[in-house]
Amino acid sequence: AQKVTQAQTEISVVEKEDVTLDCVYETRDTTYYLFWYKQPPSGELVFLIRRNSFDEQNEISGRYSWNFQKSTSSFNFTITASQVVDSAVYFCALKEEYGNKLVFGAGTILRVKS
Amino acid sequence: DAGVIQSPRHEVTEMGQEVTLRCKPISGHDYLFWYRQTMMRGLELLIYFNNNVPIDDSGMPEDRFSAKMPNASFSTLKIQPSEPRDSAVYFCASSLRGLGNSPLHFGNGTRLTVT
């Protein structure tokens, strides 16, 4: 069965620090899709990235970067030079090859202090 | 373009009452999903539709819950009768061609409180 583990319940950093949010997944499928979502204090869920299992290239988008490693079943998310506006709950999620069920991890609360 | 639109944003009701949550997906999206978020269980999928047809309702907790999608631009999630344990944030989301091809876009959610 598919599973997503975000072991870090809460992380606190000071503005401008780099921070990495961990995500470990479990699946028996060879084809699968990984996602990250951000949930700011206002409550909406904002899509950040979608990655399929055949694309192991790391991705960078501004201050955000993602490190996908199939060997360790991890899809970690790094924020460089964090800002107060990055404070939110971040969710990692997994979809297996068939169907459209997206299974979410428990989320990591990120607090960025000024 | 408008995103996924949910109404109401907040709903407070008494135990035993019927509750109806509404959703308008992004125009042109073929898939519509209902998720529930609670502190205890996190984000969990309740049901999803493809082209207005329910595909997987295995996450619907009980017969008290029902969902419909009468047309491509409207869906409802109904709870009858409501119970305090139904208190949660309910999210509607849509996807253009399914999650293997496109991401899930969420609405702002409906915060339901059952007293």
PDB file of C-alpha atoms in Angstrom:
ATOM      1  CA  ALA A   1       0.000   0.000   0.000  1.00  0.00           C
ATOM      2  CA  GLN A   2       1.164   3.503  -0.718  1.00  0.00           C
ATOM      3  CA  LYS A   3       2.435   5.607   2.146  1.00  0.00           C
ATOM      4  CA  VAL A   4       4.082   8.971   2.634  1.00  0.00           C
ATOM      5  CA  THR A   5       6.084   9.838   5.723  1.00  0.00           C
ATOM      6  CA  GLN A   6       7.054  13.336   6.730  1.00  0.00           C
ATOM      7  CA  ALA A   7       8.978  12.695   9.896  1.00  0.00           C
ATOM      8  CA  GLN A   8       9.504  16.357  10.781  1.00  0.00           C
ATOM      9  CA  THR A   9       6.381  17.561  12.535  1.00  0.00           C
ATOM     10  CA  GLU A  10       7.571  21.123  12.975  1.00  0.00           C
ATOM     11  CA  ILE A  11      10.648  23.110  12.002  1.00  0.00           C
ATOM     12  CA  SER A  12      11.578  26.603  13.168  1.00  0.00           C
ATOM     13  CA  VAL A  13      14.227  28.669  11.425  1.00  0.00           C
ATOM     14  CA  VAL A  14      15.338  32.254  11.372  1.00  0.00           C
ATOM     15  CA  GLU A  15      14.822  34.273   8.235  1.00  0.00           C
ATOM     16  CA  LYS A  16      17.509  33.760   5.560  1.00  0.00           C
ATOM     17  CA  GLU A  17      18.381  30.298   6.785  1.00  0.00           C
ATOM     18  CA  ASP A  18      18.116  27.366   4.399  1.00  0.00           C
ATOM     19  CA  VAL A  19      15.711  24.621   5.381  1.00  0.00           C
ATOM     20  CA  THR A  20      15.038  21.117   4.039  1.00  0.00           C
ATOM     21  CA  LEU A  21      11.752  19.313   4.479  1.00  0.00           C
ATOM     22  CA  ASP A  22      11.999  15.549   4.266  1.00  0.00           C
ATOM     23  CA  CYS A  23       9.613  13.211   2.470  1.00  0.00           C
ATOM     24  CA  VAL A  24       9.926   9.429   2.286  1.00  0.00           C
ATOM     25  CA  TYR A  25       7.457   7.364   0.324  1.00  0.00           C
ATOM     26  CA  GLU A  26       6.507   3.721  -0.055  1.00  0.00           C
ATOM     27  CA  THR A  27       5.056   2.105  -3.157  1.00  0.00           C
ATOM     28  CA  ARG A  28       5.402  -1.140  -5.065  1.00  0.00           C
ATOM     29  CA  ASP A  29       4.731   0.526  -8.390  1.00  0.00           C
ATOM     30  CA  THR A  30       7.526   1.444 -10.768  1.00  0.00           C
ATOM     31  CA  THR A  31       5.461   4.271 -12.184  1.00  0.00           C
ATOM     32  CA  TYR A  32       4.252   6.828  -9.686  1.00  0.00           C
ATOM     33  CA  TYR A  33       3.960  10.564  -9.156  1.00  0.00           C
ATOM     34  CA  LEU A  34       5.098  12.772  -6.317  1.00  0.00           C
ATOM     35  CA  PHE A  35       3.749  16.166  -5.341  1.00  0.00           C
ATOM     36  CA  TRP A  36       4.393  18.978  -2.875  1.00  0.00           C
ATOM     37  CA  TYR A  37       1.697  21.341  -1.654  1.00  0.00           C
ATOM     38  CA  LYS A  38       1.870  24.402   0.586  1.00  0.00           C
ATOM     39  CA  GLN A  39      -0.876  25.333   3.042  1.00  0.00           C
ATOM     40  CA  PRO A  40      -0.358  28.879   4.375  1.00  0.00           C
ATOM     41  CA  PRO A  41      -2.169  30.132   7.496  1.00  0.00           C
ATOM     42  CA  SER A  42      -5.075  31.262   5.306  1.00  0.00           C
ATOM     43  CA  GLY A  43      -5.850  27.583   4.726  1.00  0.00           C
ATOM     44  CA  GLU A  44      -5.810  27.039   0.991  1.00  0.00           C
ATOM     45  CA  LEU A  45      -3.671  24.297  -0.565  1.00  0.00           C
ATOM     46  CA  VAL A  46      -1.235  25.571  -3.154  1.00  0.00           C
ATOM     47  CA  PHE A  47       0.372  23.262  -5.698  1.00  0.00           C
ATOM     48  CA  LEU A  48       4.168  23.518  -5.828  1.00  0.00           C
ATOM     49  CA  ILE A  49       5.508  20.659  -7.933  1.00  0.00           C
ATOM     50  CA  ARG A  50       4.616  17.358  -9.598  1.00  0.00           C
ATOM     51  CA  ARG A  51       7.290  14.813 -10.535  1.00  0.00           C
ATOM     52  CA  ASN A  52       6.992  11.398 -12.158  1.00  0.00           C
ATOM     53  CA  SER A  53       9.107   8.433 -11.133  1.00  0.00           C
ATOM     54  CA  PHE A  54      11.099   8.376 -14.361  1.00  0.00           C
ATOM     55  CA  ASP A  55      12.413  11.879 -13.959  1.00  0.00           C
ATOM     56  CA  GLU A  56      15.090  11.949 -11.276  1.00  0.00           C
ATOM     57  CA  GLN A  57      16.504  15.302 -12.240  1.00  0.00           C
ATOM     58  CA  ASN A  58      16.541  17.763  -9.422  1.00  0.00           C
ATOM     59  CA  GLU A  59      14.413  20.819  -9.984  1.00  0.00           C
ATOM     60  CA  ILE A  60      14.938  24.415  -8.972  1.00  0.00           C
ATOM     61  CA  SER A  61      12.336  27.143  -9.003  1.00  0.00           C
ATOM     62  CA  GLY A  62      13.589  30.382  -7.522  1.00  0.00           C
ATOM     63  CA  ARG A  63      14.370  29.753  -3.880  1.00  0.00           C
ATOM     64  CA  TYR A  64      12.730  26.319  -3.994  1.00  0.00           C
ATOM     65  CA  SER A  65      14.492  23.121  -4.992  1.00  0.00           C
ATOM     66  CA  TRP A  66      13.574  19.458  -4.910  1.00  0.00           C
ATOM     67  CA  ASN A  67      15.846  16.435  -4.591  1.00  0.00           C
ATOM     68  CA  PHE A  68      14.304  13.194  -5.861  1.00  0.00           C
ATOM     69  CA  GLN A  69      16.247  10.023  -5.010  1.00  0.00           C
ATOM     70  CA  LYS A  70      14.659   6.719  -5.948  1.00  0.00           C
ATOM     71  CA  SER A  71      17.422   4.783  -4.208  1.00  0.00           C
ATOM     72  CA  THR A  72      16.243   6.099  -0.853  1.00  0.00           C
ATOM     73  CA  SER A  73      12.582   6.649  -1.817  1.00  0.00           C
ATOM     74  CA  SER A  74      12.858  10.293  -0.912  1.00  0.00           C
ATOM     75  CA  PHE A  75      11.618  13.527  -2.418  1.00  0.00           C
ATOM     76  CA  ASN A  76      13.008  16.309  -0.242  1.00  0.00           C
ATOM     77  CA  PHE A  77      12.194  19.981  -0.544  1.00  0.00           C
ATOM     78  CA  THR A  78      14.662  22.760   0.215  1.00  0.00           C
ATOM     79  CA  ILE A  79      13.914  26.434   0.666  1.00  0.00           C
ATOM     80  CA  THR A  80      16.967  28.640   0.293  1.00  0.00           C
ATOM     81  CA  ALA A  81      17.176  31.930   2.176  1.00  0.00           C
ATOM     82  CA  SER A  82      13.854  31.390   3.895  1.00  0.00           C
ATOM     83  CA  GLN A  83      11.415  34.258   4.364  1.00  0.00           C
ATOM     84  CA  VAL A  84       8.606  34.856   6.838  1.00  0.00           C
ATOM     85  CA  VAL A  85       6.109  34.345   3.999  1.00  0.00           C
ATOM     86  CA  ASP A  86       7.349  30.766   3.694  1.00  0.00           C
ATOM     87  CA  SER A  87       5.730  29.967   7.032  1.00  0.00           C
ATOM     88  CA  ALA A  88       3.134  27.313   6.258  1.00  0.00           C
ATOM     89  CA  VAL A  89       2.368  23.608   6.439  1.00  0.00           C
ATOM     90  CA  TYR A  90       4.005  21.683   3.626  1.00  0.00           C
ATOM     91  CA  PHE A  91       2.589  18.408   2.378  1.00  0.00           C
ATOM     92  CA  CYS A  92       4.243  15.724   0.310  1.00  0.00           C
ATOM     93  CA  ALA A  93       1.905  13.396  -1.609  1.00  0.00           C
ATOM     94  CA  LEU A  94       2.046  10.264  -3.749  1.00  0.00           C
ATOM     95  CA  LYS A  95      -0.087   8.888  -6.568  1.00  0.00           C
ATOM     96  CA  GLU A  96       0.530   5.346  -7.743  1.00  0.00           C
ATOM     97  CA  GLU A  97       0.395   4.236 -11.376  1.00  0.00           C
ATOM     98  CA  TYR A  98      -3.307   3.525 -11.641  1.00  0.00           C
ATOM     99  CA  GLY A  99      -6.243   5.514 -10.378  1.00  0.00           C
ATOM    100  CA  ASN A 100      -6.256   9.063  -9.134  1.00  0.00           C
ATOM    101  CA  LYS A 101      -5.908   8.690  -5.407  1.00  0.00           C
ATOM    102  CA  LEU A 102      -3.411  11.165  -3.973  1.00  0.00           C
ATOM    103  CA  VAL A 103      -2.144  10.074  -0.569  1.00  0.00           C
ATOM    104  CA  PHE A 104      -0.758  12.850   1.592  1.00  0.00           C
ATOM    105  CA  GLY A 105       1.824  12.821   4.316  1.00  0.00           C
ATOM    106  CA  ALA A 106       0.995  14.307   7.690  1.00  0.00           C
ATOM    107  CA  GLY A 107       2.641  17.587   6.786  1.00  0.00           C
ATOM    108  CA  THR A 108       5.523  19.612   8.213  1.00  0.00           C
ATOM    109  CA  ILE A 109       4.838  22.920   9.912  1.00  0.00           C
ATOM    110  CA  LEU A 110       7.501  25.447   8.943  1.00  0.00           C
ATOM    111  CA  ARG A 111       7.876  28.563  11.057  1.00  0.00           C
ATOM    112  CA  VAL A 112      10.209  31.252   9.767  1.00  0.00           C
ATOM    113  CA  LYS A 113      10.990  33.935  12.321  1.00  0.00           C
ATOM    114  CA  SER A 114      12.233  37.392  11.491  1.00  0.00           C
TER     115      SER A 114
ATOM    116  CA  ASP B   1      -8.939  32.089 -14.804  1.00  0.00           C
ATOM    117  CA  ALA B   2     -11.078  31.395 -11.768  1.00  0.00           C
ATOM    118  CA  GLY B   3      -9.918  28.598  -9.547  1.00  0.00           C
ATOM    119  CA  VAL B   4     -12.021  25.976  -7.819  1.00  0.00           C
ATOM    120  CA  ILE B   5     -14.873  27.710  -6.041  1.00  0.00           C
ATOM    121  CA  GLN B   6     -16.399  26.304  -2.881  1.00  0.00           C
ATOM    122  CA  SER B   7     -19.331  27.499  -0.820  1.00  0.00           C
ATOM    123  CA  PRO B   8     -19.959  28.225   1.908  1.00  0.00           C
ATOM    124  CA  ARG B   9     -16.557  29.084   3.431  1.00  0.00           C
ATOM    125  CA  HIS B  10     -17.841  28.362   6.905  1.00  0.00           C
ATOM    126  CA  GLU B  11     -20.785  26.303   8.072  1.00  0.00           C
ATOM    127  CA  VAL B  12     -21.960  25.872  11.629  1.00  0.00           C
ATOM    128  CA  THR B  13     -24.813  23.491  12.229  1.00  0.00           C
ATOM    129  CA  GLU B  14     -26.366  21.415  14.944  1.00  0.00           C
ATOM    130  CA  MET B  15     -26.086  17.687  15.202  1.00  0.00           C
ATOM    131  CA  GLY B  16     -28.744  15.948  13.164  1.00  0.00           C
ATOM    132  CA  GLN B  17     -29.092  18.667  10.574  1.00  0.00           C
ATOM    133  CA  GLU B  18     -28.429  18.186   6.878  1.00  0.00           C
ATOM    134  CA  VAL B  19     -25.375  19.917   5.457  1.00  0.00           C
ATOM    135  CA  THR B  20     -24.690  20.557   1.785  1.00  0.00           C
ATOM    136  CA  LEU B  21     -21.306  21.699   0.534  1.00  0.00           C
ATOM    137  CA  ARG B  22     -20.939  23.038  -2.988  1.00  0.00           C
ATOM    138  CA  CYS B  23     -18.152  23.111  -5.524  1.00  0.00           C
ATOM    139  CA  LYS B  24     -17.523  24.557  -8.951  1.00  0.00           C
ATOM    140  CA  PRO B  25     -14.404  23.051 -10.569  1.00  0.00           C
ATOM    141  CA  ILE B  26     -12.084  24.850 -12.940  1.00  0.00           C
ATOM    142  CA  SER B  27     -13.712  25.020 -16.348  1.00  0.00           C
ATOM    143  CA  GLY B  28     -12.558  22.219 -18.628  1.00  0.00           C
ATOM    144  CA  HIS B  29     -11.252  19.984 -15.868  1.00  0.00           C
ATOM    145  CA  ASP B  30     -12.400  16.392 -16.236  1.00  0.00           C
ATOM    146  CA  TYR B  31     -11.740  15.249 -12.672  1.00  0.00           C
ATOM    147  CA  LEU B  32     -13.285  16.444  -9.442  1.00  0.00           C
ATOM    148  CA  PHE B  33     -12.254  15.365  -5.956  1.00  0.00           C
ATOM    149  CA  TRP B  34     -13.591  15.811  -2.437  1.00  0.00           C
ATOM    150  CA  TYR B  35     -11.053  15.718   0.410  1.00  0.00           C
ATOM    151  CA  ARG B  36     -11.485  16.105   4.146  1.00  0.00           C
ATOM    152  CA  GLN B  37      -8.849  17.520   6.487  1.00  0.00           C
ATOM    153  CA  THR B  38      -8.805  16.871  10.230  1.00  0.00           C
ATOM    154  CA  MET B  39      -6.087  17.067  12.845  1.00  0.00           C
ATOM    155  CA  MET B  40      -6.387  13.372  13.612  1.00  0.00           C
ATOM    156  CA  ARG B  41      -6.527  11.948  10.093  1.00  0.00           C
ATOM    157  CA  GLY B  42      -4.887  14.618   7.971  1.00  0.00           C
ATOM    158  CA  LEU B  43      -5.975  14.966   4.352  1.00  0.00           C
ATOM    159  CA  GLU B  44      -8.032  12.053   3.130  1.00  0.00           C
ATOM    160  CA  LEU B  45      -9.777  11.444  -0.165  1.00  0.00           C
ATOM    161  CA  LEU B  46     -13.506  10.938   0.121  1.00  0.00           C
ATOM    162  CA  ILE B  47     -14.558  10.495  -3.497  1.00  0.00           C
ATOM    163  CA  TYR B  48     -13.604  11.500  -6.999  1.00  0.00           C
ATOM    164  CA  PHE B  49     -15.438  11.887 -10.301  1.00  0.00           C
ATOM    165  CA  ASN B  50     -14.317  11.619 -13.894  1.00  0.00           C
ATOM    166  CA  ASN B  51     -16.561  13.301 -16.460  1.00  0.00           C
ATOM    167  CA  ASN B  52     -19.294  13.587 -13.814  1.00  0.00           C
ATOM    168  CA  VAL B  53     -19.223   9.861 -12.995  1.00  0.00           C
ATOM    169  CA  PRO B  54     -18.158   8.714  -9.504  1.00  0.00           C
ATOM    170  CA  ILE B  55     -15.067   6.545  -9.893  1.00  0.00           C
ATOM    171  CA  ASP B  56     -13.873   5.827  -6.369  1.00  0.00           C
ATOM    172  CA  ASP B  57     -16.017   6.451  -3.302  1.00  0.00           C
ATOM    173  CA  SER B  58     -14.151   4.088  -1.007  1.00  0.00           C
ATOM    174  CA  GLY B  59     -13.175   6.994   1.225  1.00  0.00           C
ATOM    175  CA  MET B  60     -16.716   8.049   2.006  1.00  0.00           C
ATOM    176  CA  PRO B  61     -16.940   7.318   5.718  1.00  0.00           C
ATOM    177  CA  GLU B  62     -20.566   6.299   6.068  1.00  0.00           C
ATOM    178  CA  ASP B  63     -23.913   6.210   4.344  1.00  0.00           C
ATOM    179  CA  ARG B  64     -24.587   9.572   5.884  1.00  0.00           C
ATOM    180  CA  PHE B  65     -22.262  11.024   3.268  1.00  0.00           C
ATOM    181  CA  SER B  66     -23.260  11.356  -0.372  1.00  0.00           C
ATOM    182  CA  ALA B  67     -21.807  13.230  -3.326  1.00  0.00           C
ATOM    183  CA  LYS B  68     -23.229  14.144  -6.685  1.00  0.00           C
ATOM    184  CA  MET B  69     -22.022  15.790  -9.841  1.00  0.00           C
ATOM    185  CA  PRO B  70     -25.046  16.609 -11.986  1.00  0.00           C
ATOM    186  CA  ASN B  71     -22.978  18.447 -14.593  1.00  0.00           C
ATOM    187  CA  ALA B  72     -19.398  19.372 -15.421  1.00  0.00           C
ATOM    188  CA  SER B  73     -19.502  22.623 -13.482  1.00  0.00           C
ATOM    189  CA  PHE B  74     -21.109  21.651 -10.205  1.00  0.00           C
ATOM    190  CA  SER B  75     -20.783  19.107  -7.432  1.00  0.00           C
ATOM    191  CA  THR B  76     -22.257  18.706  -3.963  1.00  0.00           C
ATOM    192  CA  LEU B  77     -21.230  16.820  -0.861  1.00  0.00           C
ATOM    193  CA  LYS B  78     -24.102  16.156   1.504  1.00  0.00           C
ATOM    194  CA  ILE B  79     -24.042  14.933   5.081  1.00  0.00           C
ATOM    195  CA  GLN B  80     -27.355  13.782   6.518  1.00  0.00           C
ATOM    196  CA  PRO B  81     -27.645  13.630   9.473  1.00  0.00           C
ATOM    197  CA  SER B  82     -24.532  15.493  10.570  1.00  0.00           C
ATOM    198  CA  GLU B  83     -22.580  14.537  13.697  1.00  0.00           C
ATOM    199  CA  PRO B  84     -19.949  16.421  15.729  1.00  0.00           C
ATOM    200  CA  ARG B  85     -17.222  14.084  14.444  1.00  0.00           C
ATOM    201  CA  ASP B  86     -17.912  15.369  10.922  1.00  0.00           C
ATOM    202  CA  SER B  87     -16.373  18.701  11.933  1.00  0.00           C
ATOM    203  CA  ALA B  88     -13.477  19.276   9.531  1.00  0.00           C
ATOM    204  CA  VAL B  89     -12.339  21.316   6.574  1.00  0.00           C
ATOM    205  CA  TYR B  90     -13.727  19.912   3.356  1.00  0.00           C
ATOM    206  CA  PHE B  91     -11.797  20.630   0.183  1.00  0.00           C
ATOM    207  CA  CYS B  92     -12.948  20.297  -3.372  1.00  0.00           C
ATOM    208  CA  ALA B  93     -10.275  19.971  -6.057  1.00  0.00           C
ATOM    209  CA  SER B  94     -10.116  19.461  -9.788  1.00  0.00           C
ATOM    210  CA  SER B  95      -7.599  18.183 -12.298  1.00  0.00           C
ATOM    211  CA  LEU B  96      -7.457  18.732 -16.037  1.00  0.00           C
ATOM    212  CA  ARG B  97      -6.747  15.161 -17.195  1.00  0.00           C
ATOM    213  CA  GLY B  98      -6.090  13.172 -14.040  1.00  0.00           C
ATOM    214  CA  LEU B  99      -3.114  13.183 -11.717  1.00  0.00           C
ATOM    215  CA  GLY B 100      -0.869  11.214 -14.076  1.00  0.00           C
ATOM    216  CA  ASN B 101      -0.947  14.171 -16.444  1.00  0.00           C
ATOM    217  CA  SER B 102      -1.798  17.246 -14.435  1.00  0.00           C
ATOM    218  CA  PRO B 103      -1.796  18.463 -10.837  1.00  0.00           C
ATOM    219  CA  LEU B 104      -4.652  18.799  -8.397  1.00  0.00           C
ATOM    220  CA  HIS B 105      -5.971  22.315  -7.874  1.00  0.00           C
ATOM    221  CA  PHE B 106      -7.777  22.909  -4.609  1.00  0.00           C
ATOM    222  CA  GLY B 107     -10.531  25.279  -3.607  1.00  0.00           C
ATOM    223  CA  ASN B 108     -10.304  27.334  -0.426  1.00  0.00           C
ATOM    224  CA  GLY B 109     -12.240  24.765   1.558  1.00  0.00           C
ATOM    225  CA  THR B 110     -15.374  24.773   3.687  1.00  0.00           C
ATOM    226  CA  ARG B 111     -14.847  24.722   7.431  1.00  0.00           C
ATOM    227  CA  LEU B 112     -17.687  22.688   8.914  1.00  0.00           C
ATOM    228  CA  THR B 113     -18.497  22.780  12.602  1.00  0.00           C
ATOM    229  CA  VAL B 114     -21.190  20.475  13.943  1.00  0.00           C
ATOM    230  CA  THR B 115     -22.265  21.241  17.502  1.00  0.00           C
TER     231      THR B 115
END
